[in-house]
Coordinates of C-alpha atoms in Angstrom, one line a residue:
M24 CA 105.2 103.0 42.2
K25 CA 104.4 102.1 45.8
S26 CA 106.7 99.7 47.6
R27 CA 105.6 96.1 48.3
L28 CA 106.0 96.7 52.1
I29 CA 103.6 99.6 52.1
S30 CA 101.0 97.9 49.9
L31 CA 100.8 94.8 52.2
V32 CA 100.1 96.7 55.4
P33 CA 96.5 97.8 54.6
A34 CA 95.7 94.4 53.2
R35 CA 96.8 92.8 56.5
R36 CA 94.7 95.2 58.5
L37 CA 91.6 94.5 56.2
A38 CA 92.1 90.7 56.7
A39 CA 92.3 91.1 60.5
L40 CA 89.2 93.3 60.5
S41 CA 87.3 90.7 58.3
L42 CA 88.2 87.9 60.6
F43 CA 87.0 89.9 63.6
A44 CA 83.7 90.7 61.8
L45 CA 83.1 87.1 61.0
A46 CA 83.8 86.0 64.6
H47 CA 81.5 88.7 65.9
T48 CA 78.7 87.7 63.5
A49 CA 78.9 84.1 64.5
C50 CA 78.3 85.1 68.1
V51 CA 75.1 87.0 67.3
P52 CA 72.0 84.8 67.7
G53 CA 70.1 84.4 64.4
A54 CA 72.7 86.3 62.4
A55 CA 73.4 83.3 60.1
A56 CA 70.7 80.6 60.0
A57 CA 71.8 77.0 59.7
P58 CA 71.0 75.3 56.5
A59 CA 67.8 73.3 56.5
V60 CA 68.3 69.6 56.8
S61 CA 66.1 66.5 56.8
P62 CA 66.6 62.9 58.0
G63 CA 67.7 60.0 55.8
G64 CA 67.1 56.3 56.0
L65 CA 64.5 53.9 54.7
Y66 CA 61.1 55.5 54.3
V67 CA 57.8 53.6 53.6
G68 CA 54.5 55.2 52.6
Y69 CA 52.0 55.5 49.9
Y70 CA 50.9 57.4 46.8
Q71 CA 47.2 58.3 46.5
E72 CA 45.6 59.0 43.1
D73 CA 43.7 62.2 43.0
A74 CA 40.0 61.7 43.9
L75 CA 38.7 64.9 42.3
T76 CA 40.0 64.2 38.8
N77 CA 39.8 60.4 39.1
P78 CA 36.6 59.8 41.1
E79 CA 36.1 56.3 39.4
D80 CA 38.8 54.5 41.4
P81 CA 41.2 56.7 43.4
T82 CA 43.6 54.0 44.4
P83 CA 46.5 54.1 46.9
G84 CA 49.7 52.1 46.4
A85 CA 53.2 51.4 47.8
F86 CA 55.9 54.1 47.7
V87 CA 59.3 53.3 49.1
L88 CA 62.4 55.5 49.2
K89 CA 66.0 54.9 50.6
L90 CA 67.0 58.5 51.4
P91 CA 70.6 59.7 52.1
E92 CA 71.5 61.5 55.3
E93 CA 73.1 64.3 53.3
D94 CA 72.1 66.1 50.1
A95 CA 72.6 63.5 47.4
A96 CA 70.8 61.3 44.8
F97 CA 68.6 58.4 45.9
G98 CA 66.3 55.7 44.6
G99 CA 63.2 53.8 45.4
A100 CA 60.0 52.2 44.0
M101 CA 56.3 52.8 43.4
Y102 CA 54.1 49.7 42.9
F103 CA 51.0 49.3 40.8
T104 CA 50.0 45.6 41.0
F105 CA 47.0 44.7 43.1
V106 CA 45.6 41.3 41.8
G107 CA 47.4 38.1 40.9
C108 CA 46.3 38.2 37.3
Q109 CA 48.2 41.4 36.6
S110 CA 51.9 41.4 35.6
S111 CA 54.3 42.9 38.2
N112 CA 54.1 46.6 37.7
V113 CA 56.8 48.6 39.4
G114 CA 58.0 52.2 38.8
A115 CA 61.6 52.8 39.4
V116 CA 62.0 56.1 41.3
K117 CA 65.1 58.4 41.0
G118 CA 65.6 61.7 42.8
V119 CA 67.7 64.2 44.6
K120 CA 67.6 65.3 48.2
A121 CA 68.5 69.0 48.8
G122 CA 67.9 70.3 52.3
T123 CA 64.3 69.5 53.1
A124 CA 63.2 69.1 49.4
L125 CA 62.9 66.0 47.3
T126 CA 62.6 66.1 43.5
G127 CA 62.7 63.4 40.9
T128 CA 61.1 61.2 38.4
W129 CA 59.6 57.7 38.2
S130 CA 59.3 55.4 35.2
G131 CA 58.1 51.8 34.6
T132 CA 55.6 49.6 32.9
I133 CA 52.0 49.4 34.0
D134 CA 50.2 46.4 32.5
N135 CA 52.3 46.5 29.3
S136 CA 52.2 50.3 28.8
A137 CA 55.3 52.4 29.4
Q138 CA 54.5 55.2 32.0
S139 CA 56.5 57.9 33.6
G140 CA 56.2 61.2 35.5
A141 CA 57.7 63.6 38.0
Y142 CA 57.3 64.2 41.7
T143 CA 58.2 66.8 44.3
G144 CA 58.0 66.9 48.1
T145 CA 59.3 68.3 51.3
Y146 CA 60.1 67.2 54.9
D147 CA 57.5 68.2 57.4
K148 CA 59.3 68.5 60.8
A149 CA 56.1 68.7 62.8
S150 CA 54.8 65.3 61.6
G151 CA 58.2 63.7 60.8
A152 CA 56.9 62.9 57.3
Y153 CA 57.9 63.6 53.7
K154 CA 54.9 64.8 51.7
G155 CA 54.4 65.8 48.1
T156 CA 52.7 65.4 44.8
Y157 CA 53.3 63.3 41.6
S158 CA 52.2 63.4 38.0
V159 CA 51.7 60.9 35.1
S160 CA 53.1 62.3 31.9
A161 CA 50.5 60.5 29.6
G162 CA 47.6 61.8 31.6
K163 CA 44.5 59.9 32.8
Q164 CA 44.1 56.5 31.0
L165 CA 41.6 53.6 31.1
K166 CA 43.3 50.2 31.3
N167 CA 41.3 47.0 30.6
I168 CA 43.0 43.7 31.2
E169 CA 40.6 41.1 29.7
G170 CA 39.4 38.6 32.3
C171 CA 41.4 40.3 35.1
I172 CA 40.8 44.0 36.0
Q173 CA 39.7 47.3 34.5
Y174 CA 40.8 50.6 36.1
Y175 CA 41.9 54.2 35.5
I176 CA 45.4 55.5 35.8
A177 CA 45.0 58.9 37.4
H178 CA 47.0 61.8 35.9
K179 CA 48.2 63.1 39.3
G180 CA 48.1 62.4 43.0
M181 CA 49.8 63.0 46.4
W182 CA 52.2 60.9 48.4
E183 CA 53.3 60.7 52.0
M184 CA 55.9 58.5 53.8
Y185 CA 57.4 57.9 57.2
A186 CA 60.4 56.2 58.8
V187 CA 59.8 52.5 59.5
E188 CA 57.6 51.9 62.5
Q189 CA 56.7 55.6 62.8
N190 CA 52.9 55.1 63.0
Q191 CA 50.1 57.7 62.5
P192 CA 48.5 57.9 64.9
A193 CA 51.1 56.3 67.3
S194 CA 48.3 54.1 68.8
F195 CA 47.7 52.4 65.4
K196 CA 49.9 49.3 65.4
L197 CA 50.4 46.1 63.5
D198 CA 50.5 42.7 65.1
L199 CA 51.8 39.5 63.6
A200 CA 50.8 36.0 64.7
G201 CA 50.1 32.7 63.0
G202 CA 51.2 34.0 59.6
Q203 CA 48.7 36.9 59.7
V204 CA 49.1 40.6 60.2
S205 CA 46.2 42.3 62.1
W206 CA 45.3 45.8 63.4
R207 CA 42.6 47.5 65.3
A208 CA 39.5 48.8 63.6
V209 CA 39.7 52.5 62.6
P210 CA 36.5 54.5 62.3
N211 CA 35.4 55.5 58.8
T212 CA 37.7 53.0 57.0
A213 CA 36.5 52.3 53.5
M214 CA 39.6 50.3 52.4
T215 CA 43.0 49.2 53.6
L216 CA 46.1 49.0 51.5
V217 CA 48.5 46.3 52.7
Y218 CA 52.0 45.5 51.3
V219 CA 55.1 43.7 52.3
I220 CA 58.7 44.7 51.3
D221 CA 62.0 42.9 51.3
T222 CA 64.1 45.1 53.6
A223 CA 67.4 44.3 52.0
V224 CA 66.2 45.2 48.5
A225 CA 64.6 48.4 49.8
L226 CA 67.8 49.4 51.5
A227 CA 69.7 49.0 48.2
G228 CA 67.5 51.7 46.7
S229 CA 67.0 49.9 43.4
G230 CA 65.1 47.0 42.1
N231 CA 61.6 45.9 43.2
P232 CA 61.3 45.5 47.0
I233 CA 57.5 44.7 47.0
K234 CA 56.7 41.1 47.7
V235 CA 52.9 41.4 47.8
Q236 CA 50.4 44.3 47.6
T237 CA 46.6 44.2 48.0
I238 CA 43.6 46.4 48.8
L239 CA 41.1 45.1 51.3
P240 CA 37.6 46.7 50.9
G241 CA 35.5 47.6 53.9
P242 CA 36.5 47.5 57.6
V243 CA 38.8 44.4 57.3
T244 CA 41.4 44.2 60.2
K245 CA 43.7 41.3 59.1
F246 CA 45.6 39.9 56.2
D247 CA 47.1 36.4 55.6
L248 CA 50.8 36.7 54.7
R249 CA 51.4 33.1 54.0
G250 CA 50.6 33.5 50.3
A251 CA 53.4 36.0 49.9
K252 CA 56.1 33.2 49.7
L253 CA 58.4 34.9 52.1
A254 CA 61.9 33.4 52.8
K255 CA 62.2 31.8 56.2
G256 CA 64.5 33.7 58.6
K257 CA 64.6 36.8 56.3
E258 CA 63.6 40.3 57.4
Y259 CA 60.6 42.0 55.9
I260 CA 58.5 45.1 56.6
V261 CA 54.7 45.0 56.4
V262 CA 52.7 48.2 55.9
A263 CA 49.0 49.1 56.3
L264 CA 47.2 52.2 55.2
A265 CA 43.5 52.6 56.3
N266 CA 41.7 55.0 54.0
T267 CA 38.4 56.8 54.2
A268 CA 35.7 56.9 51.5
K269 CA 37.2 60.3 50.4
A270 CA 40.6 58.7 49.8
Q271 CA 42.2 60.3 52.8
R272 CA 44.4 58.6 55.4
A273 CA 42.7 57.4 58.5
A274 CA 45.7 55.6 59.9
F275 CA 49.1 54.3 58.8
A276 CA 51.6 51.8 60.3
S277 CA 54.6 49.7 59.4
K278 CA 56.4 46.9 61.3
R279 CA 59.6 44.9 60.8
F280 CA 59.4 41.2 61.2
V281 CA 61.4 38.0 60.4
A282 CA 59.5 35.4 58.4
P283 CA 58.9 32.3 60.5

């Protein structure tokens, strides 16, 4: 049987060689790529129902996520209420961030019917946006709220979101004055989604942060916020998405403000 002294010598030499090899590899450019990362923070955006499979009324709506800086679980909300005679329809979003990828599920009640689905997405460094797709487990459905609204729930769609006040294009901005939010006219706008979120609730990553949401048909360029019943002195974020007749983004913007 070999002595303990003799058996340790080769092991020490191998360890030294291994450390040398690791150090040498670390000095070689491109030898070990850094893990992909994506930013965290509060992100606001929209989901857009698929226009090809739901041509009747491909509607956009609010999508808000509070993302961690590192790989971890997160929460957020999707919102499905557009007129005052509807009940408050919010989908609670849960997910996991891993590198540049987001995966998760959403669930909630849409006009007295339980709904849920899955979503996936990735961070696009070039645009600074998170983008992806979502699905509705129950498929396409017709909803008829007597004396209020009739619409289809699409069985799938896409989503996109940006950091607060990261506008697309950068020249598209929101202005607030006299209790109204306004924006410049964007060519080919067929409708504009406007919503307001409670910043504190959104940062918590749970609960319903949406204070008001509406869709304005045609080339409208302003919306009165006074009906949203905002608390004086509290911070909110207003968001506007201008959409074309083909349900594609023409412009997107968000703005922080303190309710007067």
